[in-house]
Every structure is written in structure tokens, then in C-alpha cells.
């Protein structure tokens, strides 16, 4: 609802009579305008406190009905003005943030992909959070910048200035979270490299582990709760009445309503909490360098080592992150440099409000393209350590071309028939040439394995085996015979060995049946002792068995 001072009110132009007024060559009923409390202002607007209409150029209403309805009217909160400097620069920044969003998703796909099994100590989402927050920054920045176009085009400030300011604060929160997650994850990555060769190199109950456990909880507790650092900034700014921000329709209204609202205690407290958030990020960086990088003695050496072992991207994004709370503190005390002001200083708004967040994103993106995936880097480090251990132990691995020259490689395009032929030749003691196939064997005229005929007899004239196919009723014997046939087809040498074993068994049986085993002898003696005495004596007197059977030959002490 527009609010104007009394000095901005102008009288209605005269018309054809006392009940008529002419506004932009259109005759309106003056009695109806007075009835509905409409007032004409010097900026060319017609308002009654609830409705506001434009009365200049082609936007003036052409007719007024007795019920107070205008024909062909245009509201004061319409994009009637051309795009100004603020909107033009916003479009350029929106393009850059849009490109950053696409590149951020590419980096998220690259660094978020798993190439090793997930570990309980290092969750995959830990390395993705910085890219999630970067996507948040790009999305909120795009909304804020695109609505800045309507800040210039609206004749009277209204919803666009509120949306621009609202999402700008959310973008600042996300940019600070990007820096925090980048620093925190770098420390986690250093710890992972540190304990990968030796999982017991670091304790789990020392001061280092406790700080690393509670610091993220502390940060995100302060981030999302009412007493947080970053989300305290959110709760300080977002859930409030933003209506006073749009009251910038004339200079006195800006002084009385918009400026005091944009520089109140809540905006000042939000800027202070962002400073504390940046200090926690810097402490996390110092903590990681202290425990995972070589230590230095002395104050000067520690300062020098801090900057020496700090990654190059942190030398850029940590100072850029310090600009975010500094600029918020500036606009919390000086409304002229604030993006909440419609006619604020454009250079300060984009240099201090949007450029640091944009540079943070592009530094992260560029370094993300150069850095490899952490799982792949960890696999490379393990491979290098394995080579060093082999070198220390004197183990020399054959080069990759060794197997190809010696025919030990397996052609990936080889058929199952070629692979079976290769296995059979290796059993025979020969190796197939690298290009050998079933149609061109390397062992001479021997037929292919799968083409070996199924015959009831083998090559040896003196050796016989059972028929190739079993025709009885025993299912178990049928399966055994089928297995023997398949073995004879795939491994001919094994079949010859079985025939040789049968031949040796027949030669041993030519000397007579083997003596009874110890178990059979003991069982027969126990049955004999179990008979009554008279029966035992009567059996001992019989000589029929001893005369009809050949004399017993004592072969060992067990037969006595």
C-alpha cells in the first residue's frame, strides 16, 4: 500500500463540469473518485490507500464505473520501466552462476562417485556436502539476481526487492557453508590418507578425535538451531516482517521506514554470528594442519608452516569468505551500500554482495577438475606402496607383455571350445600357441576335444572298460557312467590312467584272493567265542573244512 506525504498530493485537473476531471485526456467522474477517497499524487499515481493506479502515458484508466471500478487500468506495482543498471548487471551475474551450477553438478558426479567400498568412518556424503552447498548457492543466487531485474522495472518497489534481499541472505549463508565443508572435508581426507597404511596410527580417544567429532556437531547445531552461527543468521533475518523494506517510494519514507528496518539489531547480530562462523572454519583448518602435517617448533615456524601446508584453494576462499560477514556488517550499519535499498550503490552491491560467493564457487570448481577422485587416488597410493614393499623384499613382477609372448594370455574373444582345448593341452604338458584354434591345433593330428568319439574301448588292445552307456536300472550307476564318459571326452589322458589302474589291479589279483582283513577276522572270532562250549568243541573236531580248503598261508602276525 503506497504511503505519500501531504506535499506530494496534487488537485484533480478540471473537466467539462464540476463533477468531471480530465486525467491524461480521459474524463473520469469526480464524484465517484471522492466517494472512494481517491487522491492524485505528483508522481502520476492515483490511490485511495488500498488501490494504486498509474495515470500517465498509455497506462491511464479510460473509464470509471459508479461502483469504483476502472476500465483499462494499470497497477502501480507493474514492470513498466526499462531494465536499469542493476538489472543488466544481474543478468550477467545470473549467467555466471548458471554456468557454475552446471560445473558444480559435474564435480559432484566426479568426486561423489564410489570406486572403493564405503567405510563406516568415512561416509561418501562427507565429500559431497561441499557440492550440495555449492548447488544451494547457485540456486539462491539465480533467484536473487533474476528478481533484481524487476526491482528496476517496477514503478513502485514491492515484492521483487523483498525476494532479492531474502535469497541474497540465503546465498550468503550457503557460501559460508561451502567454505566450511571444504575445510572440514580436507581434514577428513588427510586423516584417511594418514590411517590407510596403518589403521592404528591414530587413536580414537585422544583430543584430536574428540575435537573432530564435536566440531561438526557444534557447527551444524549452531547452523540449524536458534543459537547457531549460520542459521542464527537465518533465524535473525528470514522470519520477520519484510513489508517495511518495500516502503521506498519517496525519500522521506526511506528515512522513516526502510532504513531503520534494514539496519536494526537483528541484522547487526546476524553479521556478528557470521564472523564467529568464519572463526570456526579457520580453527578447523588450523586443527587439520596441526595434526596431519609436519610440525614446526617455535611461533614463527608454526606460522610459516601454517601457510606452507595450507592448500592453495584455501588461501583464496578463506579470505573471500571473510568478505561475506564484513560486507554484511557494513550494510547493517550503512543502508546506502545495502542490496536492500532500491537505489543503493550498484558497485558495492555486486562487488561485496555477489562477487565473493561467485569466486568461491569457481575456485572450488577449477580445483575440483584438477583433483582426482579420492577413491582413485587412494588406490594409486596403495599401488605405489605395494611396489615399494615388493622392491624392498626383492620381488620382481613380470611385465605385462610376458604372458603375451609366452602364450599365457587368454583371448577375451575366444570361444568355450578354444578354452577347453587349451586346458586339455596344458594337462598334457603342452601349451597352445596364442593364435591356436580348434580348426588348427598345434599338437599335430590329434582330433579336437569335443570331437573325440565315444567308444566302448580305448586305444590299448589289452584294456577294456565298461560300455559307454549304462542300460541298467540303477540311477546312481547311470550318473557315474555319464561322468566317466564326460571325463573321457574332456580328458583322454585321465581315461588312459584309469585303464592302467584297472590293468594293475588285474595283475595283482592273479596271485589269488587277498587275505581277510583284520576287522573280518576279529568279527569271526567273536562269533565263534559267543557259542556254547560244547558247540565250540564239536566244531573243532570236524575236519571237513580243513580238508576241502587249501592250507592257510601265514602272511603276517595278524593271521596268527
Coordinates of C-alpha atoms in Angstrom, one line a residue, residues 36-384:
X36 CA -14.0 6.1 -2.9
X37 CA -11.3 8.5 -1.4
X38 CA -9.0 8.5 -4.4
X39 CA -6.1 11.0 -4.3
X40 CA -3.9 12.2 -7.2
X41 CA -0.1 12.4 -6.4
X42 CA 2.7 14.2 -8.1
X43 CA 4.4 11.1 -9.3
X44 CA 1.4 10.3 -11.6
X45 CA -0.4 7.8 -9.4
X46 CA -4.0 7.6 -8.2
X47 CA -4.5 5.9 -4.9
X48 CA -7.0 5.5 -2.1
X49 CA -4.8 3.7 0.4
X50 CA -5.8 0.2 -0.9
X51 CA -5.6 0.5 -4.6
X52 CA -2.9 2.3 -6.7
X53 CA -3.2 3.1 -10.4
X54 CA -1.0 4.8 -13.0
X55 CA -2.3 7.9 -14.7
X56 CA 0.4 8.7 -17.3
X57 CA 1.1 7.7 -20.9
X58 CA -0.9 4.7 -22.1
X59 CA -1.4 3.4 -18.5
X60 CA -4.1 5.8 -17.5
X61 CA -7.6 4.4 -17.0
X62 CA -10.1 5.2 -19.7
X63 CA -13.4 5.0 -17.7
X64 CA -14.6 4.9 -14.1
X65 CA -17.8 3.0 -13.2
X66 CA -20.1 4.2 -10.4
X67 CA -19.0 1.3 -8.3
X68 CA -15.4 2.4 -8.3
X69 CA -14.2 0.0 -11.0
X70 CA -11.7 1.3 -13.6
X71 CA -11.5 0.3 -17.2
X72 CA -8.1 -0.4 -18.8
X73 CA -6.3 0.4 -15.6
X74 CA -2.6 -0.4 -14.7
X75 CA -1.5 -1.1 -11.2
X76 CA 1.4 0.9 -9.7
X77 CA 3.3 -2.4 -9.0
X78 CA 3.8 -3.3 -12.6
X79 CA 7.0 -3.7 -14.6
X80 CA 6.6 -0.5 -16.7
X81 CA 10.1 0.8 -16.5
X82 CA 13.1 -0.3 -18.7
X83 CA 15.9 -2.5 -17.3
X84 CA 18.4 -0.4 -15.4
X85 CA 22.0 -0.9 -14.4
X86 CA 21.1 -3.1 -11.5
X87 CA 19.0 -5.5 -13.7
X88 CA 21.6 -5.5 -16.5
X89 CA 24.4 -6.5 -14.3
X90 CA 22.2 -9.0 -12.5
X91 CA 21.6 -10.8 -15.8
X92 CA 25.4 -11.1 -16.4
X93 CA 25.9 -12.5 -12.9
X94 CA 23.0 -14.9 -13.3
X95 CA 24.7 -16.4 -16.4
X96 CA 27.9 -16.9 -14.5
X97 CA 26.0 -18.6 -11.6
X98 CA 24.1 -20.7 -14.0
X99 CA 27.4 -22.0 -15.6
X100 CA 28.7 -22.6 -12.1
X101 CA 25.7 -24.7 -11.3
X102 CA 26.3 -27.0 -14.3
X103 CA 30.0 -27.3 -13.4
X104 CA 29.2 -28.0 -9.8
X105 CA 27.0 -30.9 -10.8
X106 CA 29.8 -32.2 -13.0
X107 CA 32.2 -32.1 -10.0
X108 CA 29.6 -33.7 -7.8
X109 CA 29.3 -36.6 -10.2
X110 CA 33.1 -36.9 -10.4
X111 CA 34.0 -36.7 -6.7
X112 CA 30.9 -38.2 -5.3
X113 CA 31.3 -41.5 -7.3
X114 CA 32.5 -44.5 -5.3
X115 CA 35.4 -46.7 -6.5
X116 CA 36.0 -48.4 -3.2
X117 CA 33.7 -50.0 -0.6
X118 CA 32.2 -47.4 1.7
X119 CA 33.8 -47.2 5.1
X120 CA 31.9 -46.5 8.3
X121 CA 34.5 -43.9 9.3
X122 CA 34.4 -42.0 6.1
X123 CA 30.9 -41.7 4.7
X124 CA 30.6 -40.8 1.0
X125 CA 28.2 -38.0 1.8
X126 CA 31.0 -36.2 3.6
X127 CA 32.8 -35.4 0.4
X128 CA 29.6 -34.4 -1.4
X129 CA 28.3 -31.8 1.1
X130 CA 30.5 -29.0 -0.3
X131 CA 29.0 -29.6 -3.7
X132 CA 25.5 -29.8 -2.3
X133 CA 26.0 -26.4 -0.7
X134 CA 27.5 -25.0 -3.9
X135 CA 24.3 -26.0 -5.7
X136 CA 22.4 -24.2 -3.0
X137 CA 24.4 -21.1 -3.5
X138 CA 23.9 -21.2 -7.3
X139 CA 20.1 -21.7 -7.0
X140 CA 19.6 -18.9 -4.4
X141 CA 21.8 -16.5 -6.3
X142 CA 19.9 -17.1 -9.6
X143 CA 16.6 -16.3 -7.9
X144 CA 18.0 -13.2 -6.2
X145 CA 19.6 -11.9 -9.4
X146 CA 16.6 -12.6 -11.7
X147 CA 14.3 -10.8 -9.4
X148 CA 16.7 -7.9 -9.4
X149 CA 15.5 -7.2 -12.9
X150 CA 12.0 -6.4 -11.7
X151 CA 13.5 -4.1 -9.0
X152 CA 14.4 -1.7 -11.7
X153 CA 11.3 -2.3 -13.8
X154 CA 8.6 -1.9 -11.1
X155 CA 7.3 1.6 -10.9
X156 CA 6.9 1.4 -7.1
X157 CA 9.0 -1.0 -5.1
X158 CA 7.2 -4.1 -3.9
X159 CA 7.7 -7.9 -3.9
X160 CA 10.9 -8.1 -6.1
X161 CA 13.0 -6.1 -3.6
X162 CA 11.9 -8.5 -0.9
X163 CA 12.7 -11.6 -2.9
X164 CA 16.1 -10.2 -3.9
X165 CA 17.1 -9.4 -0.4
X166 CA 15.7 -12.7 1.1
X167 CA 17.5 -15.0 -1.3
X168 CA 20.6 -12.9 -1.1
X169 CA 20.9 -13.6 2.6
X170 CA 20.3 -17.3 1.9
X171 CA 23.1 -17.2 -0.7
X172 CA 25.5 -15.7 1.9
X173 CA 24.7 -18.5 4.3
X174 CA 25.3 -21.2 1.7
X175 CA 28.6 -19.6 0.6
X176 CA 29.9 -19.7 4.2
X177 CA 28.8 -23.3 4.4
X178 CA 30.7 -24.2 1.2
X179 CA 33.9 -22.9 2.7
X180 CA 33.3 -24.8 6.0
X181 CA 32.6 -28.1 4.3
X182 CA 35.6 -27.7 2.0
X183 CA 37.9 -27.2 5.0
X184 CA 36.3 -29.9 7.1
X185 CA 36.4 -32.5 4.4
X186 CA 40.0 -31.7 3.6
X187 CA 40.9 -32.6 7.2
X188 CA 38.9 -35.8 6.8
X189 CA 40.7 -36.6 3.6
X190 CA 44.1 -36.0 5.3
X191 CA 43.1 -38.4 8.1
X192 CA 42.0 -41.0 5.6
X193 CA 45.4 -40.9 3.9
X194 CA 47.1 -40.9 7.2
X195 CA 45.5 -44.1 8.5
X196 CA 45.2 -46.0 5.3
X197 CA 48.7 -47.6 5.5
X198 CA 48.3 -48.2 9.2
X199 CA 44.7 -48.1 10.7
X200 CA 46.2 -48.0 14.2
X201 CA 48.4 -45.0 13.6
X202 CA 45.9 -42.6 15.3
X203 CA 44.0 -43.1 18.5
X204 CA 40.2 -42.9 18.7
X205 CA 40.0 -41.4 22.2
X206 CA 42.5 -38.6 22.1
X207 CA 41.9 -34.8 22.0
X208 CA 42.2 -34.8 18.2
X209 CA 39.4 -37.3 17.7
X210 CA 37.2 -35.5 20.2
X211 CA 37.6 -32.1 18.5
X212 CA 36.9 -33.6 15.1
X213 CA 33.8 -35.3 16.5
X214 CA 32.3 -32.4 18.3
X215 CA 33.3 -29.6 15.9
X216 CA 31.0 -30.5 13.0
X217 CA 28.2 -31.2 15.5
X218 CA 28.8 -27.8 17.1
X219 CA 28.9 -26.0 13.8
X220 CA 25.7 -27.6 12.5
X221 CA 24.0 -27.3 15.8
X222 CA 24.7 -23.6 15.6
X223 CA 23.8 -23.7 11.9
X224 CA 20.3 -25.0 12.3
X225 CA 19.2 -24.1 15.8
X226 CA 18.2 -20.8 17.2
X227 CA 21.7 -20.3 18.7
X228 CA 23.6 -21.3 15.6
X229 CA 26.1 -19.3 13.8
X230 CA 24.9 -19.5 10.2
X231 CA 21.3 -20.4 10.7
X232 CA 21.1 -18.0 13.6
X233 CA 21.8 -15.6 10.8
X234 CA 18.8 -17.2 9.0
X235 CA 16.5 -17.0 12.0
X236 CA 17.6 -13.5 12.7
X237 CA 16.7 -12.4 9.2
X238 CA 14.1 -14.6 7.5
X239 CA 11.1 -14.9 9.9
X240 CA 10.3 -11.2 10.1
X241 CA 8.0 -8.6 8.6
X242 CA 9.7 -7.6 5.3
X243 CA 6.9 -5.1 4.4
X244 CA 8.9 -2.1 5.6
X245 CA 11.7 -2.9 3.1
X246 CA 9.5 -2.1 0.2
X247 CA 8.5 1.3 1.5
X248 CA 10.9 3.2 -0.6
X249 CA 8.5 5.2 -2.7
X250 CA 9.8 8.6 -1.8
X251 CA 12.8 9.9 0.2
X252 CA 11.1 10.6 3.5
X253 CA 9.6 7.1 3.5
X254 CA 13.0 5.6 3.0
X255 CA 14.3 7.5 6.0
X256 CA 11.4 6.8 8.3
X257 CA 10.7 3.1 7.5
X258 CA 13.1 1.3 5.1
X259 CA 16.4 2.4 6.5
X260 CA 15.6 1.7 10.2
X261 CA 14.3 -1.8 9.4
X262 CA 17.3 -2.7 7.2
X263 CA 19.8 -1.6 9.9
X264 CA 18.1 -2.9 13.1
X265 CA 19.7 -5.0 15.8
X266 CA 18.8 -8.3 14.2
X267 CA 20.9 -7.6 11.0
X268 CA 23.8 -6.5 13.2
X269 CA 23.6 -9.7 15.2
X270 CA 23.5 -11.8 12.1
X271 CA 26.7 -10.2 10.8
X272 CA 28.4 -10.8 14.1
X273 CA 27.4 -14.5 14.0
X274 CA 28.8 -14.9 10.5
X275 CA 32.1 -13.6 11.9
X276 CA 32.0 -16.4 14.6
X277 CA 31.2 -18.9 11.8
X278 CA 34.3 -17.8 9.9
X279 CA 36.4 -18.2 13.0
X280 CA 35.3 -21.8 13.5
X281 CA 36.2 -22.5 9.9
X282 CA 39.7 -21.0 10.4
X283 CA 40.1 -23.1 13.6
X284 CA 39.2 -26.3 11.8
X285 CA 41.8 -25.5 9.1
X286 CA 44.4 -24.9 11.8
X287 CA 43.5 -28.1 13.6
X288 CA 43.9 -30.2 10.4
X289 CA 47.3 -28.7 9.6
X290 CA 48.5 -29.3 13.2
X291 CA 47.7 -33.0 13.3
X292 CA 48.2 -34.2 9.7
X293 CA 51.1 -32.1 8.5
X294 CA 54.7 -32.0 9.7
X295 CA 55.0 -30.0 12.9
X296 CA 57.2 -27.0 13.4
X297 CA 58.9 -25.7 16.5
X298 CA 58.6 -22.0 17.5
X299 CA 56.0 -19.4 16.9
X300 CA 57.4 -18.1 13.7
X301 CA 58.0 -21.6 12.3
X302 CA 54.4 -22.6 13.1
X303 CA 53.1 -19.5 11.3
X304 CA 55.3 -20.2 8.3
X305 CA 54.3 -23.9 8.3
X306 CA 50.6 -23.0 8.5
X307 CA 50.8 -21.1 5.2
X308 CA 53.2 -23.6 3.7
X309 CA 51.0 -26.6 4.2
X310 CA 47.7 -24.8 3.6
X311 CA 46.2 -25.9 0.2
X312 CA 46.3 -23.2 -2.4
X313 CA 42.5 -23.0 -2.8
X314 CA 42.1 -22.2 0.9
X315 CA 44.4 -19.3 0.5
X316 CA 41.8 -18.0 -1.9
X317 CA 38.4 -19.0 -0.5
X318 CA 39.1 -18.4 3.2
X319 CA 39.8 -14.7 2.7
X320 CA 36.9 -14.5 0.3
X321 CA 34.7 -16.0 3.0
X322 CA 35.9 -13.3 5.4
X323 CA 34.5 -10.6 3.0
X324 CA 30.9 -12.1 3.4
X325 CA 30.5 -11.1 7.2
X326 CA 32.4 -7.9 6.6
X327 CA 30.0 -6.7 3.9
X328 CA 27.0 -7.8 5.9
X329 CA 28.3 -5.8 8.8
X330 CA 28.8 -2.8 6.5
X331 CA 25.3 -2.9 5.2
X332 CA 23.9 -3.4 8.7
X333 CA 25.3 0.0 9.7
X334 CA 25.1 1.8 6.4
X335 CA 21.9 1.5 4.3
X336 CA 23.3 3.2 1.2
X337 CA 25.6 0.2 0.4
X338 CA 22.9 -2.4 1.1
X339 CA 21.2 -4.6 -1.6
X340 CA 18.0 -4.0 0.3
X341 CA 18.0 -0.4 -1.0
X342 CA 16.4 0.0 -4.4
X343 CA 18.7 2.8 -5.4
X344 CA 21.7 1.5 -3.5
X345 CA 25.3 1.8 -4.7
X346 CA 25.5 -0.8 -7.5
X347 CA 29.3 -1.2 -7.4
X348 CA 29.2 -2.1 -3.7
X349 CA 26.2 -4.4 -4.1
X350 CA 27.8 -6.6 -6.7
X351 CA 31.4 -6.3 -5.6
X352 CA 30.8 -7.1 -1.9
X353 CA 27.5 -9.0 -2.1
X354 CA 27.8 -11.4 -5.1
X355 CA 31.4 -11.4 -6.3
X356 CA 32.9 -13.2 -3.2
X357 CA 30.4 -16.1 -3.4
X358 CA 30.9 -16.4 -7.2
X359 CA 34.7 -16.5 -6.8
X360 CA 34.4 -19.1 -4.1
X361 CA 32.4 -21.3 -6.4
X362 CA 34.7 -21.0 -9.3
X363 CA 37.8 -21.7 -7.2
X364 CA 36.2 -24.8 -5.9
X365 CA 35.1 -25.9 -9.4
X366 CA 38.6 -25.3 -11.0
X367 CA 40.4 -27.2 -8.2
X368 CA 37.8 -29.9 -8.4
X369 CA 38.5 -30.5 -12.1
X370 CA 42.3 -30.8 -11.4
X371 CA 42.0 -33.0 -8.2
X372 CA 41.3 -36.7 -8.9
X373 CA 38.6 -38.8 -7.3
X374 CA 39.6 -39.6 -3.7
X375 CA 39.0 -43.3 -4.1
X376 CA 41.1 -43.5 -7.3
X377 CA 43.8 -41.5 -5.6
X378 CA 43.7 -43.9 -2.6
X379 CA 44.0 -46.9 -4.9
X380 CA 47.0 -45.2 -6.6
X381 CA 48.7 -44.7 -3.3
X382 CA 48.1 -48.3 -2.3
X383 CA 49.6 -49.5 -5.6
X384 CA 52.7 -47.3 -5.1

